[in-house]
PDB file of C-alpha atoms in Angstrom:
ATOM      1  CA  UNK A 204      13.719 -24.593  14.941  1.00 42.00           C
ATOM      2  CA  UNK A 205      11.886 -23.024  11.979  1.00 48.00           C
ATOM      3  CA  UNK A 206      10.538 -20.166  14.147  1.00 44.00           C
ATOM      4  CA  UNK A 207      14.011 -19.520  15.620  1.00 41.00           C
ATOM      5  CA  UNK A 208      15.608 -19.464  12.158  1.00 47.00           C
ATOM      6  CA  UNK A 209      12.965 -17.039  10.900  1.00 51.00           C
ATOM      7  CA  UNK A 210      13.624 -14.712  13.844  1.00 43.00           C
ATOM      8  CA  UNK A 211      17.365 -14.799  13.181  1.00 42.00           C
ATOM      9  CA  UNK A 212      16.782 -14.124   9.498  1.00 53.00           C
ATOM     10  CA  UNK A 213      14.490 -11.173  10.178  1.00 53.00           C
ATOM     11  CA  UNK A 214      16.885  -9.623  12.713  1.00 48.00           C
ATOM     12  CA  UNK A 215      19.769  -9.884  10.220  1.00 57.00           C
ATOM     13  CA  UNK A 216      17.906  -7.559   7.829  1.00 60.00           C
ATOM     14  CA  UNK A 217      18.782  -4.641  10.097  1.00 54.00           C
ATOM     15  CA  UNK A 218      22.491  -5.498  10.177  1.00 54.00           C
ATOM     16  CA  UNK A 219      24.906  -3.193   8.323  1.00 50.00           C
ATOM     17  CA  UNK A 220      26.395  -6.334   6.770  1.00 50.00           C
ATOM     18  CA  UNK A 221      23.102  -7.324   5.108  1.00 61.00           C
ATOM     19  CA  UNK A 222      23.250  -6.931   1.342  1.00 68.00           C
ATOM     20  CA  UNK A 223      20.234  -6.741  -0.920  1.00 76.00           C
ATOM     21  CA  UNK A 224      22.306  -7.820  -3.908  1.00 77.00           C
ATOM     22  CA  UNK A 225      22.437 -11.577  -3.953  1.00 80.00           C
ATOM     23  CA  UNK A 226      19.908 -12.000  -1.125  1.00 86.00           C
ATOM     24  CA  UNK A 227      17.742 -15.070  -1.657  1.00 93.00           C
ATOM     25  CA  UNK A 228      14.047 -14.220  -1.793  1.00 96.00           C
ATOM     26  CA  UNK A 229      10.709 -15.947  -2.031  1.00 98.00           C
ATOM     27  CA  UNK A 230       8.178 -13.727  -3.721  1.00 98.00           C
ATOM     28  CA  UNK A 231       4.474 -13.718  -2.740  1.00 98.00           C
ATOM     29  CA  UNK A 232       2.234 -12.280  -5.471  1.00 98.00           C
ATOM     30  CA  UNK A 233      -1.329 -11.443  -4.482  1.00 95.00           C
ATOM     31  CA  UNK A 234      -4.620 -11.257  -6.339  1.00 93.00           C
ATOM     32  CA  UNK A 235      -6.293  -8.120  -7.637  1.00 90.00           C
ATOM     33  CA  UNK A 236      -7.492  -8.608 -11.200  1.00 90.00           C
ATOM     34  CA  UNK A 237      -6.005  -6.290 -13.818  1.00 93.00           C
ATOM     35  CA  UNK A 238      -4.023  -4.556 -11.095  1.00 95.00           C
ATOM     36  CA  UNK A 239      -1.812  -7.640 -11.064  1.00 96.00           C
ATOM     37  CA  UNK A 240       0.017  -6.254 -14.108  1.00 98.00           C
ATOM     38  CA  UNK A 241       1.838  -4.101 -11.533  1.00 98.00           C
ATOM     39  CA  UNK A 242       3.523  -7.321 -10.333  1.00 98.00           C
ATOM     40  CA  UNK A 243       5.603  -7.305 -13.514  1.00 98.00           C
ATOM     41  CA  UNK A 244       6.880  -3.792 -12.873  1.00 98.00           C
ATOM     42  CA  UNK A 245       7.829  -4.686  -9.304  1.00 98.00           C
ATOM     43  CA  UNK A 246       9.690  -7.816 -10.428  1.00 98.00           C
ATOM     44  CA  UNK A 247      11.641  -5.764 -12.963  1.00 97.00           C
ATOM     45  CA  UNK A 248      12.981  -3.602 -10.108  1.00 96.00           C
ATOM     46  CA  UNK A 249      13.751  -6.601  -7.879  1.00 95.00           C
ATOM     47  CA  UNK A 250      15.835  -8.198 -10.593  1.00 94.00           C
ATOM     48  CA  UNK A 251      17.573  -4.905 -11.263  1.00 93.00           C
ATOM     49  CA  UNK A 252      18.531  -4.597  -7.581  1.00 92.00           C
ATOM     50  CA  UNK A 253      20.155  -8.013  -7.742  1.00 92.00           C
ATOM     51  CA  UNK A 254      17.650  -9.784  -5.500  1.00 93.00           C
ATOM     52  CA  UNK A 255      17.922 -13.511  -6.236  1.00 94.00           C
ATOM     53  CA  UNK A 256      14.353 -14.757  -6.519  1.00 96.00           C
ATOM     54  CA  UNK A 257      14.496 -18.463  -5.733  1.00 96.00           C
ATOM     55  CA  UNK A 258      10.755 -19.201  -5.652  1.00 98.00           C
ATOM     56  CA  UNK A 259       7.512 -17.475  -6.586  1.00 98.00           C
ATOM     57  CA  UNK A 260       4.235 -18.117  -4.770  1.00 98.00           C
ATOM     58  CA  UNK A 261       1.114 -16.811  -6.489  1.00 98.00           C
ATOM     59  CA  UNK A 262      -2.611 -16.446  -5.880  1.00 97.00           C
ATOM     60  CA  UNK A 263      -5.160 -15.617  -8.595  1.00 95.00           C
ATOM     61  CA  UNK A 264      -3.665 -13.048 -11.031  1.00 96.00           C
ATOM     62  CA  UNK A 265      -0.472 -13.398  -8.990  1.00 97.00           C
ATOM     63  CA  UNK A 266      -0.255 -17.022 -10.085  1.00 98.00           C
ATOM     64  CA  UNK A 267      -0.373 -15.976 -13.745  1.00 98.00           C
ATOM     65  CA  UNK A 268       2.205 -13.204 -13.296  1.00 98.00           C
ATOM     66  CA  UNK A 269       4.363 -15.567 -11.249  1.00 98.00           C
ATOM     67  CA  UNK A 270       4.170 -18.307 -13.857  1.00 98.00           C
ATOM     68  CA  UNK A 271       5.214 -15.908 -16.615  1.00 98.00           C
ATOM     69  CA  UNK A 272       8.254 -14.744 -14.650  1.00 97.00           C
ATOM     70  CA  UNK A 273       9.149 -18.257 -13.504  1.00 98.00           C
ATOM     71  CA  UNK A 274       9.318 -19.315 -17.153  1.00 98.00           C
ATOM     72  CA  UNK A 275      11.044 -16.310 -18.705  1.00 96.00           C
ATOM     73  CA  UNK A 276      14.120 -14.527 -17.370  1.00 94.00           C
ATOM     74  CA  UNK A 277      13.587 -11.616 -19.764  1.00 97.00           C
ATOM     75  CA  UNK A 278      11.108  -9.459 -17.834  1.00 97.00           C
ATOM     76  CA  UNK A 279      10.948  -6.963 -20.698  1.00 97.00           C
ATOM     77  CA  UNK A 280       9.734  -9.703 -23.006  1.00 98.00           C
ATOM     78  CA  UNK A 281       7.124 -10.802 -20.441  1.00 98.00           C
ATOM     79  CA  UNK A 282       5.832  -7.250 -20.135  1.00 98.00           C
ATOM     80  CA  UNK A 283       5.672  -6.831 -23.906  1.00 98.00           C
ATOM     81  CA  UNK A 284       3.697 -10.053 -24.346  1.00 97.00           C
ATOM     82  CA  UNK A 285       1.185  -9.042 -21.680  1.00 97.00           C
ATOM     83  CA  UNK A 286       0.737  -5.549 -23.131  1.00 97.00           C
ATOM     84  CA  UNK A 287       0.252  -6.972 -26.626  1.00 97.00           C
ATOM     85  CA  UNK A 288      -2.367  -9.409 -25.359  1.00 96.00           C
ATOM     86  CA  UNK A 289      -4.470  -7.069 -23.210  1.00 95.00           C
ATOM     87  CA  UNK A 290      -4.499  -4.333 -25.858  1.00 95.00           C
ATOM     88  CA  UNK A 291      -5.390  -6.690 -28.719  1.00 95.00           C
ATOM     89  CA  UNK A 292      -8.792  -6.244 -30.357  1.00 93.00           C
ATOM     90  CA  UNK A 293      -9.823  -9.799 -29.546  1.00 91.00           C
ATOM     91  CA  UNK A 294      -9.015  -9.467 -25.825  1.00 91.00           C
ATOM     92  CA  UNK A 295     -10.743  -6.084 -25.535  1.00 89.00           C
ATOM     93  CA  UNK A 296     -13.887  -7.380 -27.257  1.00 85.00           C
ATOM     94  CA  UNK A 297     -14.068 -10.574 -25.206  1.00 82.00           C
ATOM     95  CA  UNK A 298     -13.425  -8.751 -21.956  1.00 78.00           C
ATOM     96  CA  UNK A 299     -16.059  -6.131 -22.734  1.00 76.00           C
ATOM     97  CA  UNK A 300     -18.561  -8.875 -23.490  1.00 73.00           C
ATOM     98  CA  UNK A 301     -17.834 -10.779 -20.294  1.00 70.00           C
ATOM     99  CA  UNK A 302     -17.792  -7.732 -18.018  1.00 61.00           C
ATOM    100  CA  UNK A 303     -20.472  -5.681 -19.737  1.00 57.00           C
ATOM    101  CA  UNK A 304     -22.257  -5.341 -16.407  1.00 39.00           C
ATOM    102  CA  UNK A 305     -19.197  -4.168 -14.495  1.00 45.00           C
ATOM    103  CA  UNK A 306     -19.410  -0.798 -12.711  1.00 42.00           C
ATOM    104  CA  UNK A 307     -18.136   2.343 -14.400  1.00 44.00           C
ATOM    105  CA  UNK A 308     -14.755   3.654 -13.282  1.00 44.00           C
ATOM    106  CA  UNK A 309     -16.274   6.069 -10.779  1.00 43.00           C
ATOM    107  CA  UNK A 310     -17.897   3.125  -8.982  1.00 42.00           C
ATOM    108  CA  UNK A 311     -14.803   0.949  -8.860  1.00 43.00           C
ATOM    109  CA  UNK A 312     -13.360   1.632  -5.408  1.00 43.00           C
ATOM    110  CA  UNK A 313     -13.930  -1.956  -4.324  1.00 47.00           C
ATOM    111  CA  UNK A 314     -12.022  -4.748  -6.012  1.00 45.00           C
ATOM    112  CA  UNK A 315     -13.983  -7.625  -4.500  1.00 48.00           C
ATOM    113  CA  UNK A 316     -17.178  -9.350  -5.556  1.00 48.00           C
ATOM    114  CA  UNK A 317     -19.427  -6.797  -3.868  1.00 47.00           C
ATOM    115  CA  UNK A 318     -19.275  -4.083  -6.544  1.00 50.00           C
ATOM    116  CA  UNK A 319     -19.317  -6.554  -9.443  1.00 47.00           C
ATOM    117  CA  UNK A 320     -22.262  -8.557  -8.156  1.00 49.00           C
ATOM    118  CA  UNK A 321     -24.198  -5.402  -7.310  1.00 51.00           C
ATOM    119  CA  UNK A 322     -24.041  -4.278 -10.939  1.00 45.00           C
ATOM    120  CA  UNK A 323     -24.643  -7.797 -12.220  1.00 48.00           C
ATOM    121  CA  UNK A 324     -27.813  -8.175 -10.161  1.00 51.00           C
ATOM    122  CA  UNK A 325     -29.057  -4.738 -11.248  1.00 47.00           C
ATOM    123  CA  UNK A 326     -28.654  -5.806 -14.848  1.00 44.00           C
ATOM    124  CA  UNK A 327     -30.578  -9.038 -14.373  1.00 45.00           C
ATOM    125  CA  UNK A 328     -33.110  -7.506 -12.021  1.00 45.00           C
ATOM    126  CA  UNK A 329     -35.793  -9.886 -10.798  1.00 41.00           C
ATOM    127  CA  UNK A 330     -36.165 -11.720 -14.051  1.00 41.00           C
ATOM    128  CA  UNK A 331     -36.336 -15.470 -14.161  1.00 44.00           C
ATOM    129  CA  UNK A 332     -32.901 -15.430 -15.809  1.00 48.00           C
ATOM    130  CA  UNK A 333     -31.445 -14.556 -12.401  1.00 47.00           C
ATOM    131  CA  UNK A 334     -32.869 -17.702 -10.817  1.00 48.00           C
ATOM    132  CA  UNK A 335     -31.631 -19.829 -13.706  1.00 55.00           C
ATOM    133  CA  UNK A 336     -28.097 -18.486 -13.325  1.00 54.00           C
ATOM    134  CA  UNK A 337     -27.982 -19.057  -9.586  1.00 57.00           C
ATOM    135  CA  UNK A 338     -28.849 -22.731 -10.121  1.00 62.00           C
ATOM    136  CA  UNK A 339     -25.776 -23.233 -12.354  1.00 65.00           C
ATOM    137  CA  UNK A 340     -22.269 -24.165 -11.131  1.00 68.00           C
ATOM    138  CA  UNK A 341     -21.041 -20.696 -12.165  1.00 67.00           C
ATOM    139  CA  UNK A 342     -22.338 -17.443 -13.591  1.00 70.00           C
ATOM    140  CA  UNK A 343     -19.790 -17.402 -16.416  1.00 73.00           C
ATOM    141  CA  UNK A 344     -17.915 -20.033 -18.403  1.00 80.00           C
ATOM    142  CA  UNK A 345     -14.152 -20.458 -18.122  1.00 86.00           C
ATOM    143  CA  UNK A 346     -13.572 -19.974 -21.864  1.00 89.00           C
ATOM    144  CA  UNK A 347     -12.191 -16.417 -21.697  1.00 88.00           C
ATOM    145  CA  UNK A 348      -9.732 -17.186 -18.901  1.00 91.00           C
ATOM    146  CA  UNK A 349      -8.728 -20.486 -20.510  1.00 95.00           C
ATOM    147  CA  UNK A 350      -7.923 -18.706 -23.769  1.00 93.00           C
ATOM    148  CA  UNK A 351      -5.945 -15.988 -22.014  1.00 94.00           C
ATOM    149  CA  UNK A 352      -3.866 -18.528 -20.094  1.00 96.00           C
ATOM    150  CA  UNK A 353      -3.272 -20.581 -23.252  1.00 96.00           C
ATOM    151  CA  UNK A 354      -2.080 -17.452 -25.091  1.00 96.00           C
ATOM    152  CA  UNK A 355       0.475 -16.663 -22.387  1.00 97.00           C
ATOM    153  CA  UNK A 356       1.623 -20.000 -20.948  1.00 98.00           C
ATOM    154  CA  UNK A 357       2.889 -23.230 -22.518  1.00 97.00           C
ATOM    155  CA  UNK A 358       1.221 -26.526 -21.671  1.00 96.00           C
ATOM    156  CA  UNK A 359       3.985 -27.854 -19.397  1.00 98.00           C
ATOM    157  CA  UNK A 360       4.422 -29.296 -15.925  1.00 98.00           C
ATOM    158  CA  UNK A 361       4.935 -26.755 -13.136  1.00 98.00           C
ATOM    159  CA  UNK A 362       8.197 -28.525 -12.282  1.00 98.00           C
ATOM    160  CA  UNK A 363       9.604 -27.586 -15.706  1.00 98.00           C
ATOM    161  CA  UNK A 364       9.594 -23.855 -14.936  1.00 97.00           C
ATOM    162  CA  UNK A 365      12.967 -22.082 -14.760  1.00 96.00           C
ATOM    163  CA  UNK A 366      12.212 -20.942 -11.191  1.00 97.00           C
ATOM    164  CA  UNK A 367      10.418 -23.047  -8.575  1.00 98.00           C
ATOM    165  CA  UNK A 368       6.760 -22.054  -8.524  1.00 98.00           C
ATOM    166  CA  UNK A 369       3.934 -22.595  -6.033  1.00 98.00           C
ATOM    167  CA  UNK A 370       0.362 -21.859  -7.098  1.00 98.00           C
ATOM    168  CA  UNK A 371      -2.172 -21.558  -4.288  1.00 98.00           C
ATOM    169  CA  UNK A 372      -5.864 -22.430  -4.557  1.00 98.00           C
ATOM    170  CA  UNK A 373      -8.767 -23.505  -2.350  1.00 96.00           C
ATOM    171  CA  UNK A 374     -10.299 -26.985  -2.288  1.00 97.00           C
ATOM    172  CA  UNK A 375     -14.048 -26.419  -2.020  1.00 94.00           C
ATOM    173  CA  UNK A 376     -14.818 -29.889  -0.691  1.00 94.00           C
ATOM    174  CA  UNK A 377     -12.311 -30.024   2.166  1.00 96.00           C
ATOM    175  CA  UNK A 378     -12.153 -26.278   2.719  1.00 94.00           C
ATOM    176  CA  UNK A 379      -8.351 -26.468   2.773  1.00 96.00           C
ATOM    177  CA  UNK A 380      -5.663 -24.484   1.062  1.00 96.00           C
ATOM    178  CA  UNK A 381      -3.921 -26.381  -1.739  1.00 98.00           C
ATOM    179  CA  UNK A 382      -0.344 -25.691  -2.854  1.00 98.00           C
ATOM    180  CA  UNK A 383       0.257 -26.813  -6.430  1.00 98.00           C
ATOM    181  CA  UNK A 384       3.905 -27.491  -7.279  1.00 98.00           C
ATOM    182  CA  UNK A 385       3.500 -30.175  -9.945  1.00 98.00           C
ATOM    183  CA  UNK A 386       1.105 -31.056 -12.742  1.00 98.00           C
ATOM    184  CA  UNK A 387      -0.311 -28.941 -15.555  1.00 98.00           C
ATOM    185  CA  UNK A 388       0.789 -25.312 -15.275  1.00 98.00           C
ATOM    186  CA  UNK A 389      -2.176 -24.037 -17.257  1.00 98.00           C
ATOM    187  CA  UNK A 390      -4.672 -26.011 -15.174  1.00 98.00           C
ATOM    188  CA  UNK A 391      -3.127 -24.821 -11.902  1.00 98.00           C
ATOM    189  CA  UNK A 392      -3.313 -21.153 -12.933  1.00 98.00           C
ATOM    190  CA  UNK A 393      -6.880 -21.686 -14.137  1.00 98.00           C
ATOM    191  CA  UNK A 394      -7.808 -23.110 -10.727  1.00 97.00           C
ATOM    192  CA  UNK A 395      -6.167 -20.249  -8.859  1.00 97.00           C
ATOM    193  CA  UNK A 396      -8.025 -17.649 -10.965  1.00 95.00           C
ATOM    194  CA  UNK A 397     -11.459 -19.329 -10.828  1.00 94.00           C
ATOM    195  CA  UNK A 398     -13.454 -16.871  -8.693  1.00 87.00           C
ATOM    196  CA  UNK A 399     -15.920 -19.037  -6.729  1.00 86.00           C
ATOM    197  CA  UNK A 400     -19.425 -18.860  -8.134  1.00 80.00           C
ATOM    198  CA  UNK A 401     -18.349 -16.616 -11.012  1.00 82.00           C
ATOM    199  CA  UNK A 402     -16.203 -19.166 -12.845  1.00 88.00           C
ATOM    200  CA  UNK A 403     -16.516 -22.959 -12.563  1.00 92.00           C
ATOM    201  CA  UNK A 404     -14.262 -24.948 -10.198  1.00 95.00           C
ATOM    202  CA  UNK A 405     -11.313 -26.763 -11.729  1.00 97.00           C
ATOM    203  CA  UNK A 406     -10.864 -30.458 -10.945  1.00 96.00           C
ATOM    204  CA  UNK A 407      -7.309 -31.496 -10.105  1.00 97.00           C
ATOM    205  CA  UNK A 408      -6.485 -34.813  -8.425  1.00 96.00           C
ATOM    206  CA  UNK A 409     -10.134 -35.302  -7.474  1.00 95.00           C
ATOM    207  CA  UNK A 410     -10.384 -31.867  -5.807  1.00 97.00           C
ATOM    208  CA  UNK A 411     -12.664 -28.996  -6.814  1.00 96.00           C
ATOM    209  CA  UNK A 412     -10.283 -26.042  -6.817  1.00 97.00           C
ATOM    210  CA  UNK A 413     -11.082 -22.315  -6.957  1.00 95.00           C
ATOM    211  CA  UNK A 414      -9.462 -18.942  -6.330  1.00 94.00           C
ATOM    212  CA  UNK A 415      -8.597 -18.663  -2.619  1.00 92.00           C
ATOM    213  CA  UNK A 416      -8.251 -14.902  -3.049  1.00 85.00           C
ATOM    214  CA  UNK A 417     -11.769 -14.228  -1.788  1.00 80.00           C
ATOM    215  CA  UNK A 418     -10.441 -15.318   1.633  1.00 84.00           C
ATOM    216  CA  UNK A 419      -6.658 -14.975   1.599  1.00 87.00           C
ATOM    217  CA  UNK A 420      -5.389 -13.031  -1.376  1.00 90.00           C
ATOM    218  CA  UNK A 421      -1.764 -12.547  -0.280  1.00 95.00           C
ATOM    219  CA  UNK A 422       0.170 -15.851   0.129  1.00 96.00           C
ATOM    220  CA  UNK A 423       2.850 -14.572   2.525  1.00 96.00           C
ATOM    221  CA  UNK A 424       2.480 -17.423   5.029  1.00 95.00           C
ATOM    222  CA  UNK A 425       3.149 -19.981   2.279  1.00 97.00           C
ATOM    223  CA  UNK A 426       6.134 -17.976   1.023  1.00 97.00           C
ATOM    224  CA  UNK A 427       7.704 -17.642   4.490  1.00 96.00           C
ATOM    225  CA  UNK A 428       7.689 -21.402   4.952  1.00 96.00           C
ATOM    226  CA  UNK A 429      10.362 -21.725   2.260  1.00 96.00           C
ATOM    227  CA  UNK A 430      12.924 -20.061   4.553  1.00 94.00           C
ATOM    228  CA  UNK A 431      14.584 -17.601   2.160  1.00 94.00           C
ATOM    229  CA  UNK A 432      16.655 -14.626   3.320  1.00 92.00           C
ATOM    230  CA  UNK A 433      13.772 -12.368   2.338  1.00 94.00           C
ATOM    231  CA  UNK A 434      10.035 -12.887   1.998  1.00 96.00           C
ATOM    232  CA  UNK A 435       8.801 -10.185  -0.355  1.00 97.00           C
ATOM    233  CA  UNK A 436       5.072  -9.576  -0.808  1.00 97.00           C
ATOM    234  CA  UNK A 437       3.431  -7.585  -3.592  1.00 98.00           C
ATOM    235  CA  UNK A 438      -0.091  -6.550  -2.584  1.00 95.00           C
ATOM    236  CA  UNK A 439      -2.302  -5.262  -5.409  1.00 94.00           C
ATOM    237  CA  UNK A 440      -5.600  -5.545  -3.559  1.00 86.00           C
ATOM    238  CA  UNK A 441      -7.876  -2.631  -2.748  1.00 74.00           C
ATOM    239  CA  UNK A 442      -8.657  -1.091   0.603  1.00 74.00           C
ATOM    240  CA  UNK A 443     -12.101  -1.042   2.183  1.00 71.00           C
ATOM    241  CA  UNK A 444     -14.134   1.979   1.171  1.00 74.00           C
ATOM    242  CA  UNK A 445     -17.158   3.272   3.111  1.00 75.00           C
ATOM    243  CA  UNK A 446     -20.384   1.746   1.876  1.00 76.00           C
ATOM    244  CA  UNK A 447     -23.878   3.127   1.611  1.00 78.00           C
ATOM    245  CA  UNK A 448     -26.708   1.500   3.538  1.00 78.00           C
ATOM    246  CA  UNK A 449     -26.873  -2.257   3.005  1.00 78.00           C
ATOM    247  CA  UNK A 450     -30.526  -3.155   2.667  1.00 78.00           C
ATOM    248  CA  UNK A 451     -30.604  -6.800   1.575  1.00 78.00           C
ATOM    249  CA  UNK A 452     -29.196 -10.090   2.815  1.00 77.00           C
ATOM    250  CA  UNK A 453     -27.225 -10.352  -0.419  1.00 66.00           C
ATOM    251  CA  UNK A 454     -25.630  -6.936   0.139  1.00 73.00           C
ATOM    252  CA  UNK A 455     -24.668  -7.796   3.703  1.00 76.00           C
ATOM    253  CA  UNK A 456     -23.279 -11.217   2.783  1.00 68.00           C
ATOM    254  CA  UNK A 457     -21.072  -9.877   0.002  1.00 70.00           C
ATOM    255  CA  UNK A 458     -19.927  -6.907   2.069  1.00 75.00           C
ATOM    256  CA  UNK A 459     -18.801  -9.261   4.842  1.00 72.00           C
ATOM    257  CA  UNK A 460     -16.899 -11.310   2.263  1.00 70.00           C
ATOM    258  CA  UNK A 461     -15.017  -8.208   1.093  1.00 72.00           C
ATOM    259  CA  UNK A 462     -14.312  -6.999   4.642  1.00 75.00           C
ATOM    260  CA  UNK A 463     -13.070 -10.419   5.747  1.00 71.00           C
ATOM    261  CA  UNK A 464     -10.609 -10.629   2.855  1.00 70.00           C
ATOM    262  CA  UNK A 465      -9.199  -7.172   3.663  1.00 73.00           C
ATOM    263  CA  UNK A 466      -8.723  -8.007   7.349  1.00 71.00           C
ATOM    264  CA  UNK A 467      -6.936 -11.270   6.524  1.00 77.00           C
ATOM    265  CA  UNK A 468      -4.720  -9.447   4.023  1.00 77.00           C
ATOM    266  CA  UNK A 469      -3.783  -6.764   6.549  1.00 77.00           C
ATOM    267  CA  UNK A 470      -2.726  -9.520   8.949  1.00 79.00           C
ATOM    268  CA  UNK A 471      -0.667 -11.463   6.408  1.00 85.00           C
ATOM    269  CA  UNK A 472       1.114  -8.314   5.218  1.00 84.00           C
ATOM    270  CA  UNK A 473       2.913  -8.205   8.561  1.00 88.00           C
ATOM    271  CA  UNK A 474       4.555 -11.570   7.852  1.00 93.00           C
ATOM    272  CA  UNK A 475       6.534 -10.147   4.933  1.00 95.00           C
ATOM    273  CA  UNK A 476      10.073  -8.826   5.343  1.00 94.00           C
ATOM    274  CA  UNK A 477       9.423  -6.402   2.485  1.00 95.00           C
ATOM    275  CA  UNK A 478       5.931  -5.243   1.494  1.00 95.00           C
ATOM    276  CA  UNK A 479       5.495  -3.695  -1.943  1.00 97.00           C
ATOM    277  CA  UNK A 480       2.180  -1.872  -2.138  1.00 95.00           C
ATOM    278  CA  UNK A 481       1.482  -0.435  -5.614  1.00 96.00           C
ATOM    279  CA  UNK A 482      -0.924   2.516  -5.586  1.00 94.00           C
ATOM    280  CA  UNK A 483      -3.574   0.871  -7.732  1.00 92.00           C
ATOM    281  CA  UNK A 484      -6.769   1.784  -5.873  1.00 83.00           C
ATOM    282  CA  UNK A 485      -7.792   4.225  -8.613  1.00 83.00           C
ATOM    283  CA  UNK A 486      -7.723   1.521 -11.295  1.00 87.00           C
ATOM    284  CA  UNK A 487     -10.770  -0.782 -11.499  1.00 82.00           C
ATOM    285  CA  UNK A 488      -9.930  -4.445 -10.963  1.00 80.00           C
ATOM    286  CA  UNK A 489     -11.419  -5.380 -14.334  1.00 82.00           C
ATOM    287  CA  UNK A 490      -9.744  -2.569 -16.354  1.00 88.00           C
ATOM    288  CA  UNK A 491      -6.855  -3.906 -18.462  1.00 92.00           C
ATOM    289  CA  UNK A 492      -6.692  -0.784 -20.643  1.00 92.00           C
ATOM    290  CA  UNK A 493      -3.747   0.832 -18.802  1.00 94.00           C
ATOM    291  CA  UNK A 494      -0.981  -1.811 -18.749  1.00 97.00           C
ATOM    292  CA  UNK A 495       1.927   0.622 -19.166  1.00 97.00           C
ATOM    293  CA  UNK A 496       0.659   2.738 -16.263  1.00 97.00           C
ATOM    294  CA  UNK A 497       0.275  -0.341 -14.071  1.00 97.00           C
ATOM    295  CA  UNK A 498       3.822  -1.465 -14.857  1.00 98.00           C
ATOM    296  CA  UNK A 499       5.185   1.926 -13.827  1.00 98.00           C
ATOM    297  CA  UNK A 500       3.107   1.932 -10.637  1.00 97.00           C
ATOM    298  CA  UNK A 501       4.670  -1.438  -9.775  1.00 98.00           C
ATOM    299  CA  UNK A 502       8.183  -0.117 -10.440  1.00 97.00           C
ATOM    300  CA  UNK A 503       7.651   2.941  -8.257  1.00 97.00           C
ATOM    301  CA  UNK A 504       6.235   0.904  -5.382  1.00 97.00           C
ATOM    302  CA  UNK A 505       9.146  -1.563  -5.458  1.00 96.00           C
ATOM    303  CA  UNK A 506      11.752   1.206  -5.515  1.00 95.00           C
ATOM    304  CA  UNK A 507      10.054   2.974  -2.619  1.00 94.00           C
ATOM    305  CA  UNK A 508       9.755  -0.206  -0.548  1.00 94.00           C
ATOM    306  CA  UNK A 509      13.459  -0.988  -0.838  1.00 89.00           C
ATOM    307  CA  UNK A 510      14.562   2.627  -0.531  1.00 85.00           C
ATOM    308  CA  UNK A 511      12.695   3.003   2.759  1.00 78.00           C
ATOM    309  CA  UNK A 512      14.192  -0.142   4.268  1.00 75.00           C
ATOM    310  CA  UNK A 513      17.669  -0.440   2.753  1.00 69.00           C
ATOM    311  CA  UNK A 514      18.710   3.070   1.629  1.00 57.00           C
ATOM    312  CA  UNK A 515      22.333   2.801   2.853  1.00 44.00           C
ATOM    313  CA  UNK A 516      22.861  -0.603   1.262  1.00 47.00           C
ATOM    314  CA  UNK A 517      21.235  -0.296  -2.165  1.00 50.00           C
ATOM    315  CA  UNK A 518      23.481  -0.395  -5.246  1.00 48.00           C
ATOM    316  CA  UNK A 519      24.319   2.960  -6.788  1.00 42.00           C
ATOM    317  CA  UNK A 520      22.593   4.085  -9.966  1.00 40.00           C
ATOM    318  CA  UNK A 521      24.072   2.215 -12.902  1.00 40.00           C
ATOM    319  CA  UNK A 522      25.037  -0.858 -10.845  1.00 43.00           C
ATOM    320  CA  UNK A 523      21.734  -2.669 -11.363  1.00 42.00           C
ATOM    321  CA  UNK A 524      21.715  -5.807 -13.435  1.00 40.00           C
ATOM    322  CA  UNK A 525      19.119  -8.488 -14.114  1.00 39.00           C
ATOM    323  CA  UNK A 526      19.306 -11.756 -12.244  1.00 37.00           C
TER     324      UNK A 526
END
């Protein structure tokens, strides 16, 4: 019955009677580091078009953006808070310290672990420090991410959000996807942003949870299961770029990880009724220095996605209003 209903819903999108304004939507927000700021620009346009977002599903940075918008109806205020945070002296200094080994902007075509780890290993070289780090639960502590989440989100239960919210993570022990819809909001977002091996796992209900984005960074399948009129996906991940010769087992392993994530994401994109694809490939995944540009990139991508699919049925200029 669910499959039949989904087919009927998808076919109705092409009907002249289908109206974007008032359509119920579940929003799937993907991972992509700093590029996730573009989510907030896309959501601004969705609300302006009158799309009724009834649930947000987020992975990694998408879980943080989703939580902010699920709590606060004023998207302008959300954007302002994020800009103020990521441009603050404290954030810039802490981020520079944590990612001091990150590639320069001309090396940032890849958004996955491959480019980051390559630079990290070059920095450490063959020193004993490298072996000591690999024996730890994670390369970095969670302090920076914890502080960022605490600055942006209240310490409340997920169920207390204004909009229903689903935060997706991976349980390391069972290997299964976990959908968090109750419990500490801060802890859930922390789990969903904990890059495996880079940041420590987060224990929730006896599970060791991490960012599932290294495998499935776009939670469209989860979003579709909620049965809204529209499943809208915002993909801020990077595309695969050609690589130079891979000479070590480490290089090959990490390259396969990046390639696998991209292939899974390309497959899940097709499950969305509307795909919003911000042009963020030129912005390094760790670079939070251009928030205003990222917001505008998100706005442009959302307008283009809806214009291409619903041109005859979109509201005229001046008719937009926030939901």
